[in-house]
Amino acid sequence: MAEREAEHSDDAAVINRAGVAALLQALVDSGHHLVGPTVRDGAIIYTDITGLTDLPQGWTDRQAGGSYRLERRGDAALFGYAATPQSWKRFLHLPTVRLWRAERTDDGFAISEAPEPARKIALIAARACDLQAIAIQDRVLQGGRYPDPGYAARRRDIFVVAVNCGSAGGTCFCVSMQTGPRVRSGFDLALTELIDGDRHEFLVEVGSPGGAALLAQLPRRRAGGDDVAAAAAVVARTAAAMGRAMPRPADVPALLRRNLEHPRWEAVADRCLSCANCTMVCPTCFCTSVEDTISLDGRTAERVQRWDSCFTMDFSHVHGGSVRASPRSRYRQWMTHKLSTWWEQFGTSGCVGCGRCITWCPVGIDITEEVAAIAASDGAGGARGTP
Amino acid sequence: MPAARRPKLAVWKFASCDGCQLTILDCEDELLALADAVEIAYFPEARRGQIRGPYDLSLVEGSVTTPHDRERIQAVRRASKKLVTIGACATAGGIQALRNFADVRAFAAAVYASPQYIETLSASTAIARHVPVDFELRGCPIDKTQLLDVMTAFLYGRKPNVPAHSVCLDCKREGNLCVMVAHGTACLGPVTQTGCGVLCPSHNRGCYGCFGPKETPNTAALAAWLRRLGLGDGEIMRLYRTFNADADAFRDESRRHGP
Ligand code: SF4
Ligand code: SF4
Ligand code: SF4
């Protein structure tokens, strides 16, 4: 997949619903497993799909702190919803992976590596924040000296069909994080859904040679200036409808750094359940731990890697106990890492403004509101603290 | 096998429904391996004879509810090198700990024709309130995979893989939709220790708290949210007061919402 930025370029085209169906079919024909949005159990989730009929046509969502409801739209939009309950992380950085298995032999033991064969997947309807999050996980999981081979293998062959958001969710704040709602890189093809009266079309922009080759196979027409303008208007409308904003985003890393003893941490800990939902749904949170098991007869052993969270006591357990025993210190660790120390570690923010941690927190704790509260009484609690 | 002599296993019953003991017999695929790995020395649900103690590992099911139980658990402890309690009764007093919130004599009078013959304590209590316990395995009933893991850990001298975090963490790993956020269904998952395999949320039900309070449970914050979802004091009280009614965090929270 190309890293180059897409312009509203000459190779942009316009397709209709049949064109979307043909696009999905062409991906299947070229050996891709489609992973995309569909309605299940009262939400629009990313899962394996087979084609156009699985898409959440006419559905949207209403999101707020600790609340998500599926709702009907007044039109037949295919992509008229905001962030899904979980991100693409589920498919690239798996919740559970067996790393190896060992069998006892006559003179010791033999290790068999069990790399899961990586599926060639196509991500259907990835959003700007999603792609930013994948770029962040790339840096963490395969950008350093010790890349995660499983992640790298799953990641390598993905085909990305992105969608410029046509509707902002109640907890979205990508505009303030400068990550959306328009996709800028990391995709093969990008769609903008154009609905107006009887019109139901999609502007398609090309992000890679693979995307261009695929587009060439589809029934389409060349995009005109008015199509491009209509797509820009969709994105502008979405940008103006953000449910939330991160206050003074450029200041946040320093703000948190100088407010480690702010009384707000205590206040949020009174409400925080340390349940870890925020870290599980966050598309950039990458932490895992490994668990070793032995069979009862002692003949086989295996090591499994699982998503873990800085909200558990075990995660920071060292000799003598947990380093972050209080929920206050655990919430602070999470938020300061996301918004502040991530910059030092990886050169970006760890937050893309998708709003998932707000919607899926069972008690509606809101990262933007917590930052705003600290900003409003900057310096309360003394200048410095210990992490 | 690590030891030349197979370690002796004993399974004891106090006030309980036998469901946790039966989880051992429910380990159908692993039962033969288990019988190879340990000598089942005392287990009335599974064998008639009894091999004398001391026992290397005692699994204790049930709570202490009578004066006789109180003495017997001391004898069990004395005869056991390692003592592991299994299930909500043994680790938190069980559903029968509902008596702790009322007058047990009134219950006895309502149930028995001649309550004067009933010799019972006023409270149902966890085993750890009476003797030192080496490990507590939670659940109503316990989970078979966790039980096998604890026994394997005991055999090989490693730490059991029994995490103390929330049900939510596993709920998300499973990829479930959160019933509380998406449906407004009350769920105890955020304050409950994992271990059941996320049974209820996987079937679109809220968690009932069978595995008791997780580490650092914020029962008050969840109760405040449940109130916003429309639950009254009585409902919140009953939610916290079930199989783990006498576990500290659940007991204290239920008392804030009822008698
Ligand atoms: S912030 Fe919310 S989701 Fe995160 S651990 Fe606390 S209660 Fe759970
Ligand atoms: S911290 Fe919250 S809003 Fe930011 S990327 Fe993670 S889940 Fe999304
Ligand atoms: S359904 Fe229950 S256990 Fe699952 S994430 Fe929601 S609150 Fe937690």
PDB file of N, CA and C in Angstrom, chain B residues 219-220 223-224 227 232-238 240-241 252-259:
ATOM      1  N   THR B 219     -17.495  -0.600  43.446  1.00  0.00           N
ATOM      2  CA  THR B 219     -18.922  -0.956  43.444  1.00  0.00           C
ATOM      3  C   THR B 219     -19.807   0.279  43.538  1.00  0.00           C
ATOM      4  N   ALA B 220     -19.329   1.313  44.225  1.00  0.00           N
ATOM      5  CA  ALA B 220     -20.153   2.513  44.401  1.00  0.00           C
ATOM      6  C   ALA B 220     -20.322   3.256  43.083  1.00  0.00           C
ATOM      7  N   ALA B 223     -22.748   1.389  41.003  1.00  0.00           N
ATOM      8  CA  ALA B 223     -24.106   1.568  41.544  1.00  0.00           C
ATOM      9  C   ALA B 223     -24.679   2.923  41.117  1.00  0.00           C
ATOM     10  N   ALA B 224     -23.843   3.958  41.151  1.00  0.00           N
ATOM     11  CA  ALA B 224     -24.317   5.286  40.753  1.00  0.00           C
ATOM     12  C   ALA B 224     -24.750   5.276  39.292  1.00  0.00           C
ATOM     13  N   ARG B 227     -28.051   3.459  38.797  1.00  0.00           N
ATOM     14  CA  ARG B 227     -29.160   4.336  39.145  1.00  0.00           C
ATOM     15  C   ARG B 227     -29.543   5.202  37.943  1.00  0.00           C
ATOM     16  N   GLY B 232     -33.561   1.073  40.926  1.00  0.00           N
ATOM     17  CA  GLY B 232     -33.813   1.615  42.255  1.00  0.00           C
ATOM     18  C   GLY B 232     -32.928   0.939  43.281  1.00  0.00           C
ATOM     19  N   ASP B 233     -32.985   1.436  44.506  1.00  0.00           N
ATOM     20  CA  ASP B 233     -32.160   0.871  45.575  1.00  0.00           C
ATOM     21  C   ASP B 233     -32.359  -0.632  45.737  1.00  0.00           C
ATOM     22  N   GLY B 234     -33.617  -1.059  45.728  1.00  0.00           N
ATOM     23  CA  GLY B 234     -33.902  -2.485  45.930  1.00  0.00           C
ATOM     24  C   GLY B 234     -33.229  -3.343  44.862  1.00  0.00           C
ATOM     25  N   GLU B 235     -33.309  -2.877  43.626  1.00  0.00           N
ATOM     26  CA  GLU B 235     -32.701  -3.655  42.534  1.00  0.00           C
ATOM     27  C   GLU B 235     -31.184  -3.678  42.644  1.00  0.00           C
ATOM     28  N   ILE B 236     -30.605  -2.544  42.996  1.00  0.00           N
ATOM     29  CA  ILE B 236     -29.142  -2.496  43.133  1.00  0.00           C
ATOM     30  C   ILE B 236     -28.720  -3.396  44.290  1.00  0.00           C
ATOM     31  N   MET B 237     -29.473  -3.342  45.379  1.00  0.00           N
ATOM     32  CA  MET B 237     -29.165  -4.186  46.536  1.00  0.00           C
ATOM     33  C   MET B 237     -29.199  -5.665  46.133  1.00  0.00           C
ATOM     34  N   ARG B 238     -30.249  -6.059  45.423  1.00  0.00           N
ATOM     35  CA  ARG B 238     -30.367  -7.481  45.049  1.00  0.00           C
ATOM     36  C   ARG B 238     -29.301  -7.905  44.049  1.00  0.00           C
ATOM     37  N   TYR B 240     -26.197  -6.897  43.959  1.00  0.00           N
ATOM     38  CA  TYR B 240     -24.951  -7.164  44.687  1.00  0.00           C
ATOM     39  C   TYR B 240     -25.101  -8.304  45.689  1.00  0.00           C
ATOM     40  N   ARG B 241     -26.352  -8.668  46.016  1.00  0.00           N
ATOM     41  CA  ARG B 241     -26.547  -9.634  47.095  1.00  0.00           C
ATOM     42  C   ARG B 241     -27.030 -10.963  46.541  1.00  0.00           C
ATOM     43  N   ASP B 252     -20.784  -4.713  51.442  1.00  0.00           N
ATOM     44  CA  ASP B 252     -20.827  -3.311  51.862  1.00  0.00           C
ATOM     45  C   ASP B 252     -21.688  -2.489  50.910  1.00  0.00           C
ATOM     46  N   GLU B 253     -21.579  -2.773  49.601  1.00  0.00           N
ATOM     47  CA  GLU B 253     -22.369  -2.001  48.646  1.00  0.00           C
ATOM     48  C   GLU B 253     -23.854  -2.326  48.791  1.00  0.00           C
ATOM     49  N   SER B 254     -24.178  -3.597  48.972  1.00  0.00           N
ATOM     50  CA  SER B 254     -25.603  -3.951  49.086  1.00  0.00           C
ATOM     51  C   SER B 254     -26.205  -3.305  50.330  1.00  0.00           C
ATOM     52  N   ARG B 255     -25.422  -3.175  51.375  1.00  0.00           N
ATOM     53  CA  ARG B 255     -25.934  -2.540  52.603  1.00  0.00           C
ATOM     54  C   ARG B 255     -26.213  -1.053  52.394  1.00  0.00           C
ATOM     55  N   ARG B 256     -25.510  -0.441  51.434  1.00  0.00           N
ATOM     56  CA  ARG B 256     -25.784   0.972  51.158  1.00  0.00           C
ATOM     57  C   ARG B 256     -27.118   1.167  50.452  1.00  0.00           C
ATOM     58  N   HIS B 257     -27.690   0.069  49.961  1.00  0.00           N
ATOM     59  CA  HIS B 257     -28.942   0.192  49.198  1.00  0.00           C
ATOM     60  C   HIS B 257     -30.089  -0.584  49.807  1.00  0.00           C
ATOM     61  N   GLY B 258     -29.885  -1.163  50.997  1.00  0.00           N
ATOM     62  CA  GLY B 258     -30.969  -1.929  51.598  1.00  0.00           C
ATOM     63  C   GLY B 258     -30.599  -2.359  52.997  1.00  0.00           C
ATOM     64  N   PRO B 259     -31.474  -3.116  53.635  1.00  0.00           N
ATOM     65  CA  PRO B 259     -31.255  -3.503  55.021  1.00  0.00           C
ATOM     66  C   PRO B 259     -30.101  -4.492  55.172  1.00  0.00           C
TER      67      PRO B 259
END
